[in-house]
Tab-separated table of C-alpha atoms in Angstrom:
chain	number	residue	atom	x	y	z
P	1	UNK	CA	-16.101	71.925	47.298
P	2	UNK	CA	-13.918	74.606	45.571
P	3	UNK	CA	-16.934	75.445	43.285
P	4	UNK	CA	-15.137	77.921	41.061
P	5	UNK	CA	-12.990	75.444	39.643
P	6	UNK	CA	-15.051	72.041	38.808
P	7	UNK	CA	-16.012	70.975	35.282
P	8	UNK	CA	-19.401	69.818	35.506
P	9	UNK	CA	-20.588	67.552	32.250
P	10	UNK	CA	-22.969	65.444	31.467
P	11	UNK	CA	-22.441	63.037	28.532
P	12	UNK	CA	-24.362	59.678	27.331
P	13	UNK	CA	-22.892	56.400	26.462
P	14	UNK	CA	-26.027	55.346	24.689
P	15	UNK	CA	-24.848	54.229	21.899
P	16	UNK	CA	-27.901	53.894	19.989
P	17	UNK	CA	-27.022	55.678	17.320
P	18	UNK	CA	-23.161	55.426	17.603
P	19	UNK	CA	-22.697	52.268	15.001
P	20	UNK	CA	-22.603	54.309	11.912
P	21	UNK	CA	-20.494	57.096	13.816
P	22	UNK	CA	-17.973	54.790	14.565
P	23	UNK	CA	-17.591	54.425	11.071
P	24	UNK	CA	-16.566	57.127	10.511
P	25	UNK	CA	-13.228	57.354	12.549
P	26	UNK	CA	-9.770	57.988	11.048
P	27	UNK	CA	-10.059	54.611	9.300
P	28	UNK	CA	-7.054	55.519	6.360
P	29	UNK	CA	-4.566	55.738	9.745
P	30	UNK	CA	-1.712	52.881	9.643
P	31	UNK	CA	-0.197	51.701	12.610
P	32	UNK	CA	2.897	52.685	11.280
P	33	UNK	CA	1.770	55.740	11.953
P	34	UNK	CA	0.658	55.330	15.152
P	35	UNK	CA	4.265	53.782	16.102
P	36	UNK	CA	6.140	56.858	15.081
P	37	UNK	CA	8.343	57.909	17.974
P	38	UNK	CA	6.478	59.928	20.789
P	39	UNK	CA	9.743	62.245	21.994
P	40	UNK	CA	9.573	65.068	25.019
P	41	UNK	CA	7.730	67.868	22.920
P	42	UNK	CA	8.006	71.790	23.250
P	43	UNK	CA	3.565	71.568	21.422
P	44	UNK	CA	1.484	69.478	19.773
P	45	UNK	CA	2.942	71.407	17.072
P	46	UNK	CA	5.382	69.706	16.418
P	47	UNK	CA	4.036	66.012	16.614
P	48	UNK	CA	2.937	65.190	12.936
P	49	UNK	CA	-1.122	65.423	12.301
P	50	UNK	CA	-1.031	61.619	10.969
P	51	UNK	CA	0.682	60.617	14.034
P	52	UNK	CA	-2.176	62.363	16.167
P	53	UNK	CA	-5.118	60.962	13.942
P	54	UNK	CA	-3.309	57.777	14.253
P	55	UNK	CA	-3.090	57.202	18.135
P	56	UNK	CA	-6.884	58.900	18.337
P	57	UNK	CA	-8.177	56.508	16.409
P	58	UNK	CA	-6.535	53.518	17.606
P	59	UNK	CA	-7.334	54.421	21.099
P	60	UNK	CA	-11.345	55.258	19.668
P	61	UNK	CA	-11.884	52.161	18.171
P	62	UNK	CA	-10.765	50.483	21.354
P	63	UNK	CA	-12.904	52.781	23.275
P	64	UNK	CA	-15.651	52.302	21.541
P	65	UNK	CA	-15.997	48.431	21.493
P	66	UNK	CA	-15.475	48.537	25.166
P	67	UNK	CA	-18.393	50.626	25.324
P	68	UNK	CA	-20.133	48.402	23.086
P	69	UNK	CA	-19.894	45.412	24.465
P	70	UNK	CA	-21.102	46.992	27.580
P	71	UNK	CA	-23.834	48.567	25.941
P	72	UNK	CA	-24.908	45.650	24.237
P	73	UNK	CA	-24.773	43.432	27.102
P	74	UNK	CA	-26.760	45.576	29.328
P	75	UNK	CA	-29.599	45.667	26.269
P	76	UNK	CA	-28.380	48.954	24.863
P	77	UNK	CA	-30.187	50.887	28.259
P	78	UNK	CA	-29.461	54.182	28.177
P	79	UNK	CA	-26.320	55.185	30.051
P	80	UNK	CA	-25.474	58.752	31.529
P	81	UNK	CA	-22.016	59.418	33.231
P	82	UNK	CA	-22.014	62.770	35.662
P	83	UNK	CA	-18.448	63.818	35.987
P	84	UNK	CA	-17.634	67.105	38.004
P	85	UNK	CA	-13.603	67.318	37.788
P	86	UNK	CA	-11.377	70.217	36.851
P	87	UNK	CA	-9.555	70.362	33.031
P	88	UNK	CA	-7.876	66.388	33.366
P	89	UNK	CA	-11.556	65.594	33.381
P	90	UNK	CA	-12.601	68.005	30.312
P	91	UNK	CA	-10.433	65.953	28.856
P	92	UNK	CA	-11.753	62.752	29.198
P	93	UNK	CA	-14.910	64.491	28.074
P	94	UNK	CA	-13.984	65.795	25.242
P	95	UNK	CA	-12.356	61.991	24.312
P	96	UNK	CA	-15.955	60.564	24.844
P	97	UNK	CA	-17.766	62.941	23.187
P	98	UNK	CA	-15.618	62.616	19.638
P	99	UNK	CA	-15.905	59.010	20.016
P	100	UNK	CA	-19.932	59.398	20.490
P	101	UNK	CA	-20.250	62.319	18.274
P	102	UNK	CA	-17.133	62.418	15.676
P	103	UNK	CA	-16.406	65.881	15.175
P	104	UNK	CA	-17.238	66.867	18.276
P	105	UNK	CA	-13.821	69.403	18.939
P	106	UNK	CA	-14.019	70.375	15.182
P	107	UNK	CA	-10.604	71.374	13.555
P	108	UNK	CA	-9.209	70.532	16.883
P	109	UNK	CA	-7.146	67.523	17.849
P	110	UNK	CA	-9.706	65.695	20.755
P	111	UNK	CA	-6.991	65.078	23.044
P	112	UNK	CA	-5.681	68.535	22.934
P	113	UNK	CA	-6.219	69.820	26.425
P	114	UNK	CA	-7.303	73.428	24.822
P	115	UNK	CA	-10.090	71.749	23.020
P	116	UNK	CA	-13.376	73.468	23.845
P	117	UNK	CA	-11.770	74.795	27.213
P	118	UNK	CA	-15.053	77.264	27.818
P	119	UNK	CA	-17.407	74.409	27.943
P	120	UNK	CA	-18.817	73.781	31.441
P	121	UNK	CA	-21.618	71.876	30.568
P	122	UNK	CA	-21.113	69.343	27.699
P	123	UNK	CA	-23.379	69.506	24.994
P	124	UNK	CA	-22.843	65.934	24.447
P	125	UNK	CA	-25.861	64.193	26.237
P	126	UNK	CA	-29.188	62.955	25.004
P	127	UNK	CA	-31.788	64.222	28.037
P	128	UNK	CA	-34.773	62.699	25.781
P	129	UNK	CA	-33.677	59.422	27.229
P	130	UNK	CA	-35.710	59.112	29.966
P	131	UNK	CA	-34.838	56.571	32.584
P	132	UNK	CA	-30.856	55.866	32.480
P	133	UNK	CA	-27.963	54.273	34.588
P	134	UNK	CA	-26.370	57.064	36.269
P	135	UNK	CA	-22.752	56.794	37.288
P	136	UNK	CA	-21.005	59.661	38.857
P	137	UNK	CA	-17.357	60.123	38.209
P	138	UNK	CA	-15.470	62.628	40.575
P	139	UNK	CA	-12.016	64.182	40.779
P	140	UNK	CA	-10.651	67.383	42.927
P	141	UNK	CA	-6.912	67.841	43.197
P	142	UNK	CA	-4.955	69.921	40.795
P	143	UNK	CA	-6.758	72.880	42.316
P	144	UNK	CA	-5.574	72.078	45.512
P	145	UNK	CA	-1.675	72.998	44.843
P	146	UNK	CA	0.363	76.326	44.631
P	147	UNK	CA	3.334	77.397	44.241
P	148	UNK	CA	3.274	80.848	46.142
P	149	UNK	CA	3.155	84.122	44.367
P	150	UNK	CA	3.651	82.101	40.966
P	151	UNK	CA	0.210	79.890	41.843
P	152	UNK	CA	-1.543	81.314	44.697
P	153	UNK	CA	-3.405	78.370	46.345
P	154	UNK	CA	-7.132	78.296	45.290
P	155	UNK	CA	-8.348	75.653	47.592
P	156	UNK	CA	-6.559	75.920	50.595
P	157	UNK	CA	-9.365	74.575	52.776
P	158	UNK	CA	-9.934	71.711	51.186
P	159	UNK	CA	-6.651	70.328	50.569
P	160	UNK	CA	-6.172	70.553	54.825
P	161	UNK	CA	-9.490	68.628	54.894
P	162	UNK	CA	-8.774	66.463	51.806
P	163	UNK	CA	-10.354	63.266	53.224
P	164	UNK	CA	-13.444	65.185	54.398
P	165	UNK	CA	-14.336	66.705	51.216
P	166	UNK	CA	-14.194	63.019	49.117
P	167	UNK	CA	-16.490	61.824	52.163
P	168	UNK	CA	-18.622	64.515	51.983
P	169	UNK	CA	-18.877	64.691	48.378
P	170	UNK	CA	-19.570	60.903	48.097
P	171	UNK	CA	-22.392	61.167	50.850
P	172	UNK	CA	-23.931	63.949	49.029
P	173	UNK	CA	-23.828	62.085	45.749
P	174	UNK	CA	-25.439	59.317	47.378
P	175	UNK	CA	-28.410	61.042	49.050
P	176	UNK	CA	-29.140	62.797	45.259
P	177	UNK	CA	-28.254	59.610	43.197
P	178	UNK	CA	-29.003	56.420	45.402
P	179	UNK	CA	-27.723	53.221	44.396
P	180	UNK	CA	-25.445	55.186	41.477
P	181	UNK	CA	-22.056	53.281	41.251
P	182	UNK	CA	-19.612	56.230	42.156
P	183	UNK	CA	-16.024	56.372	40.674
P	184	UNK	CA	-12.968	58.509	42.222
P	185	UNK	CA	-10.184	59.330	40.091
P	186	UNK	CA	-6.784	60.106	41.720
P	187	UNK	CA	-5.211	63.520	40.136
P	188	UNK	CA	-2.885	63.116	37.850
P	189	UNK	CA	0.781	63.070	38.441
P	190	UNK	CA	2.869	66.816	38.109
P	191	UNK	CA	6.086	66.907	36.149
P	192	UNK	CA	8.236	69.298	37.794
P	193	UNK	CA	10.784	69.130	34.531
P	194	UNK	CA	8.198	70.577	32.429
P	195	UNK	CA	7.639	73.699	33.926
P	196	UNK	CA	9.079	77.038	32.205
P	197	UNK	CA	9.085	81.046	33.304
P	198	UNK	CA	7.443	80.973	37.014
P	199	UNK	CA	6.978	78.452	38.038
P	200	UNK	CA	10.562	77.148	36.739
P	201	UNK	CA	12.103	79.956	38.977
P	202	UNK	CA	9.935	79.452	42.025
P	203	UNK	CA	11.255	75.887	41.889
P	204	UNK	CA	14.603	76.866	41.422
P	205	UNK	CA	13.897	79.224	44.489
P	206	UNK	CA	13.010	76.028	46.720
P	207	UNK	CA	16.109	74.063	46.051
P	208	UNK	CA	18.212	76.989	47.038
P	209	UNK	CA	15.878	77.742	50.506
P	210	UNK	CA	13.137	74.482	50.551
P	211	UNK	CA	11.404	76.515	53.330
P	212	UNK	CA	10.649	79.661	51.131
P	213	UNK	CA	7.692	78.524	49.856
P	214	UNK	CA	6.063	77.580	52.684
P	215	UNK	CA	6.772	80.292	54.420
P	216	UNK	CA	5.307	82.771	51.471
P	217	UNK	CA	2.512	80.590	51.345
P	218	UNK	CA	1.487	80.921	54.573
P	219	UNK	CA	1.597	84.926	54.659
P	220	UNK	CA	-0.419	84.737	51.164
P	221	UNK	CA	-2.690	82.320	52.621
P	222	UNK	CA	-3.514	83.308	56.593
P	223	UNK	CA	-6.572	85.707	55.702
P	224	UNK	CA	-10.280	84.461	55.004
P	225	UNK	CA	-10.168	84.876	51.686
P	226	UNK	CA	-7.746	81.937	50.989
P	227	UNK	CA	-8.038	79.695	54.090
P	228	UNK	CA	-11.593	80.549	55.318
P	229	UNK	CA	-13.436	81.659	58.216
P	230	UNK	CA	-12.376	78.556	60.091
P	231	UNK	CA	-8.866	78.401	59.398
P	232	UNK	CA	-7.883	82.366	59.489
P	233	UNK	CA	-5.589	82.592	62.074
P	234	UNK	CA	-4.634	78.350	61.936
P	235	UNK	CA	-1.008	78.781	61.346
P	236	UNK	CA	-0.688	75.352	62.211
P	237	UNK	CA	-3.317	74.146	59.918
P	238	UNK	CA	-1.825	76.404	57.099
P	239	UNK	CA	1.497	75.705	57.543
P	240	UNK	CA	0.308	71.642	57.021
P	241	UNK	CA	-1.740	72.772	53.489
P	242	UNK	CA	0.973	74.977	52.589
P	243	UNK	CA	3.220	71.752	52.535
P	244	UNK	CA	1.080	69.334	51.881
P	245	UNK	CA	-0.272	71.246	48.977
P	246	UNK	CA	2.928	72.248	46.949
P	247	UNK	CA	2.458	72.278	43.025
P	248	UNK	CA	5.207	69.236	42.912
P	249	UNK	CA	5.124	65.278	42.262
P	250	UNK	CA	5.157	64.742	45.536
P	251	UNK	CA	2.129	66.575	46.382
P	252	UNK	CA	0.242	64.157	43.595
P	253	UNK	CA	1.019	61.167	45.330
P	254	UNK	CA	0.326	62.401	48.579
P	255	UNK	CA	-3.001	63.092	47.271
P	256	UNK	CA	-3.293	59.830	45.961
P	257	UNK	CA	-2.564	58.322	49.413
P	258	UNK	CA	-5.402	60.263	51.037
P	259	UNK	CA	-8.191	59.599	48.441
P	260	UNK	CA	-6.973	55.563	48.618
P	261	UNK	CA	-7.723	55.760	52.403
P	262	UNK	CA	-11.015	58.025	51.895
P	263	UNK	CA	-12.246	55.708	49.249
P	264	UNK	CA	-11.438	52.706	52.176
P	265	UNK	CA	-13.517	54.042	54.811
P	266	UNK	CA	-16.338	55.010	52.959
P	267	UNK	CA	-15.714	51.011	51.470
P	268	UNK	CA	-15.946	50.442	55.024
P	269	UNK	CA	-12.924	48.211	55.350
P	270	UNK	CA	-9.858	48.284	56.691
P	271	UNK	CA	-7.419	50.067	54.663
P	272	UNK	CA	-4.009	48.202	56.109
P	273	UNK	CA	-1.439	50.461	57.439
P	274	UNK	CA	-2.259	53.961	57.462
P	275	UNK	CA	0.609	55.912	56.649
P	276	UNK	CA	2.175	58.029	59.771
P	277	UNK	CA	1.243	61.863	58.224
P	278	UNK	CA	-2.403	60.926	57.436
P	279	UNK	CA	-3.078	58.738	60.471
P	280	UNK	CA	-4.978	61.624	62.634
P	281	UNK	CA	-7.380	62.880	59.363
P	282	UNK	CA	-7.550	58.986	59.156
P	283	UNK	CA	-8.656	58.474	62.972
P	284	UNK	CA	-10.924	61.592	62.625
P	285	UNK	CA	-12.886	60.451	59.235
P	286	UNK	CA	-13.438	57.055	60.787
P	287	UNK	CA	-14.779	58.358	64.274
P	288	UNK	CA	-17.307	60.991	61.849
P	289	UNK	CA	-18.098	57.854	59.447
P	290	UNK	CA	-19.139	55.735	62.628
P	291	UNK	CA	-21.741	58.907	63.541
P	292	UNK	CA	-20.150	60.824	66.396
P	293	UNK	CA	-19.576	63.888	63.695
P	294	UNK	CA	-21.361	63.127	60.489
P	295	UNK	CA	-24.703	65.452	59.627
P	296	UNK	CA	-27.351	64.559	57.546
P	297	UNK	CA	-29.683	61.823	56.863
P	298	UNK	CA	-28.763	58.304	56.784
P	299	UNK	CA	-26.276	57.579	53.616
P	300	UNK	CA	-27.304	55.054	51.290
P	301	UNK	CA	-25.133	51.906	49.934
P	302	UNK	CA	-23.461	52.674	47.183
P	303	UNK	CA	-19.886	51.339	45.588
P	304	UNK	CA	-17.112	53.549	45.571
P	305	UNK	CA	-14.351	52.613	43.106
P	306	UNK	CA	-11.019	54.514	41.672
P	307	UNK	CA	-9.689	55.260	38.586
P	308	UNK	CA	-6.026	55.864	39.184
P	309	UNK	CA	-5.259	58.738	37.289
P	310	UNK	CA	-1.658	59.269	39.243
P	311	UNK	CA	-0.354	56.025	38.475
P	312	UNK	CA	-1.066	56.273	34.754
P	313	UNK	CA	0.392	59.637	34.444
P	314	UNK	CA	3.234	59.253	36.726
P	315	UNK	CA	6.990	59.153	35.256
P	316	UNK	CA	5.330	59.934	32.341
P	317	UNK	CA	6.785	63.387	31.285
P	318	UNK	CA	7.031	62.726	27.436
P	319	UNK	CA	3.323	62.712	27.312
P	320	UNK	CA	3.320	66.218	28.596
P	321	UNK	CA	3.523	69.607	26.663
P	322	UNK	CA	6.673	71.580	27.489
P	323	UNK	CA	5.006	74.311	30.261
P	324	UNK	CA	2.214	72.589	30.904
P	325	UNK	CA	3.519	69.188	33.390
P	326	UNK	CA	0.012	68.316	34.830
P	327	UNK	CA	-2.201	67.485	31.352
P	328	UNK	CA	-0.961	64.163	29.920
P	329	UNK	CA	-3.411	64.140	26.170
P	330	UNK	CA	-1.751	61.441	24.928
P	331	UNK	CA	-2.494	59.142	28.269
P	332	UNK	CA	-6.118	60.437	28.425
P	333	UNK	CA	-8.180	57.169	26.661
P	334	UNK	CA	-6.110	54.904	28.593
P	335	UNK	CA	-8.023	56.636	31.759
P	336	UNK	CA	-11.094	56.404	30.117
P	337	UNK	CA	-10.221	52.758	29.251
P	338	UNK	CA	-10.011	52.289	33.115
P	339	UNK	CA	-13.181	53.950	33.617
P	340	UNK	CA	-14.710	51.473	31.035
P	341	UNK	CA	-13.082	48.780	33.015
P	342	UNK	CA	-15.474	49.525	36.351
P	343	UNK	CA	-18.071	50.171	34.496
P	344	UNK	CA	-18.462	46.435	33.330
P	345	UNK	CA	-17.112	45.066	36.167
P	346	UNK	CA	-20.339	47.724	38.743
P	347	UNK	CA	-22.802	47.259	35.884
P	348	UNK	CA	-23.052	43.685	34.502
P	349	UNK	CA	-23.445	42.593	38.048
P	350	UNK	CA	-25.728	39.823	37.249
P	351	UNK	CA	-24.372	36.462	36.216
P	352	UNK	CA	-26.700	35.979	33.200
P	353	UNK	CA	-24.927	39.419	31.928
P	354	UNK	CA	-21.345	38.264	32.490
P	355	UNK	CA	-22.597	35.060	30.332
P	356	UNK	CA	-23.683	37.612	27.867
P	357	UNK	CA	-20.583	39.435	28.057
P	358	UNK	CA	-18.326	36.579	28.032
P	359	UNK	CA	-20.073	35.066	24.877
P	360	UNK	CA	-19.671	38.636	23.152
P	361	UNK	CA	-15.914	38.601	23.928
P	362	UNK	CA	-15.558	34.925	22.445
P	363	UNK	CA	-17.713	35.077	19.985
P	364	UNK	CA	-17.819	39.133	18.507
P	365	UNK	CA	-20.499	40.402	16.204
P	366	UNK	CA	-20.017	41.272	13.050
């Protein structure tokens, strides 16, 4: 599943130890700060430090009793989140991991996405733990895009077989991790009116011919290399990623669309209408999910839930560096805040612990 591009991080939501950490957040930022006009921005640069420290630590200290009250409700069990992403995910990490361990992306701001950019594996986990809740958070799609000669697709295969790589990954994560809630999260949106030097002019190159790109996509793209062994020589097939798959909005939401109706099947429901482009992957994932195609051993229950990264993130170019269009820093807790949302709702299952939860939300310690 495009291995040469996914973040893989571990990270604890313990929270043992976190009650004196939390402490020590930004705790001298106003609100006034915090409400200081958030304009389009050519860097971070520009955006005042107390304004930064001020919307970090707002969003923290949110964060953080979420996490909390989870925590507390579930007896303070030991909690380990598996995320394997690309850089929207490093992200996230990186928000966690300050808000566990303040400090964590030193003199840099936490929701910078160039914080601690070389880190693969998080060094923000506890493995002493022992026995923990695992939950496995998953997201694939910025990867999957191009924009011809100015982004030469990296995952050309699996953006054609979209729906089959979600399926496949979930089934995998459930044979290594029975019974581990899984959560999706739907790639964030692109903003097109961001973009600056290449990929500016390749766009400018698409209005004038909307064709060109496919079409130099497709000769980039039709050798084993990029496409793979089983789709060298698929100009068809090609021709479908090489549209499908263009670094634009579009292409965001169209991803969207197709992890909505992967996340459905494996669900096993009925999605509702199945949008005209997608109905034949559709049709084909259903047919492998009923066993006329799927390999393997049997595939344990699990729930499959989504955080919708696209929807938060889309229309929202302000929150987007000037040349960048695809990281959103300033939207990043509220994705975690959705993350934290399933969480309670997959993991205090029991109705003793939504009594416990709902007594800790009328009634908060002190």
């Amino acid at each position: 599943m495009c291995v040469q591009v996914v973040l893989l991080v571990l990270l604890t939501a313990a929270l043992r130890a976190c009650g004196a950490q939390a402490a020590s957040l930004n705790a001298t930022a106003t609100t006034t700060s915090a409400s200081t006009r958030l304009a389009h921005f050519q860097s971070f640069n520009e955006v005042p430090q107390p304004s930064k420290d001020a919307w970090l630590a707002m969003w923290s200290t949110h964060a953080y009793n979420m996490l909390k009250m989870l925590q507390e409700t579930r007896g303070m069990a030991p909690l380990h989140i598996y995320m394997q992403g690309d850089s929207a995910f490093r992200q996230q990490k990186n928000f966690l991991c300050n808000l566990l361990q303040p400090g964590f992306t030193g003199d840099v701001w936490a929701l910078d996405q160039y914080a601690r950019i070389t880190e693969t594996i998080s060094s923000c986990y506890s493995p002493e733990l022992g026995d923990t809740t695992l939950v496995v958070y998953m997201n694939c799609g910025l990867h999957l895009l191009h924009l011809g000669e100015a982004r030469p697709f990296e995952c050309l295969p699996e953006q054609y077989g979209y729906m089959r790589v979600l399926r496949d990954f979930s089934d995998t994560a459930s044979r290594l991790y029975p019974r581990s809630p899984q959560v999706f999260m739907t790639s964030n949106d692109i903003c097109q009116s961001s973009f600056r030097g290449k990929y500016a002019n390749a766009l400018l190159n698409m209005t004038r011919d909307p064709e060109a790109l496919i079409r130099e996509c497709v000769a980039l793209s039709n050798n084993v290399a990029h496409a793979g062994r089983q789709l060298a020589g698929n100009i068809p097939a090609i021709t479908a990623a090489c549209r499908n798959g263009l670094f634009i909005g579009e292409s965001s939401r169209l991803l969207r669309e197709r992890m909505l109706m992967a996340v459905a099947v494996l669900r096993r429901r009925h999605y509702g209408r199945a949008y005209q482009q997608h109905v034949m992957e559709v049709e084909a994932l259903l047919t492998e999910v009923a066993g006329a195609g799927a390999a393997g051993p049997p595939v344990p229950p699990t729930t499959v839930d989504v955080v919708d990264g696209y929807a938060i993130t889309a229309g929202q170019c302000w929150a987007s560096q000037v040349n960048d269009g695809r990281h959103y820093p300033y939207l990043v807790p509220m994705q975690v805040l959705e993350l934290i949302s399933v969480l309670h709702r997959r993991l205090l299952s029991s109705p003793q612990q939504h009594r416990a939860a709902s007594a800790i939300h009328t009634h908060p310690q002190h």
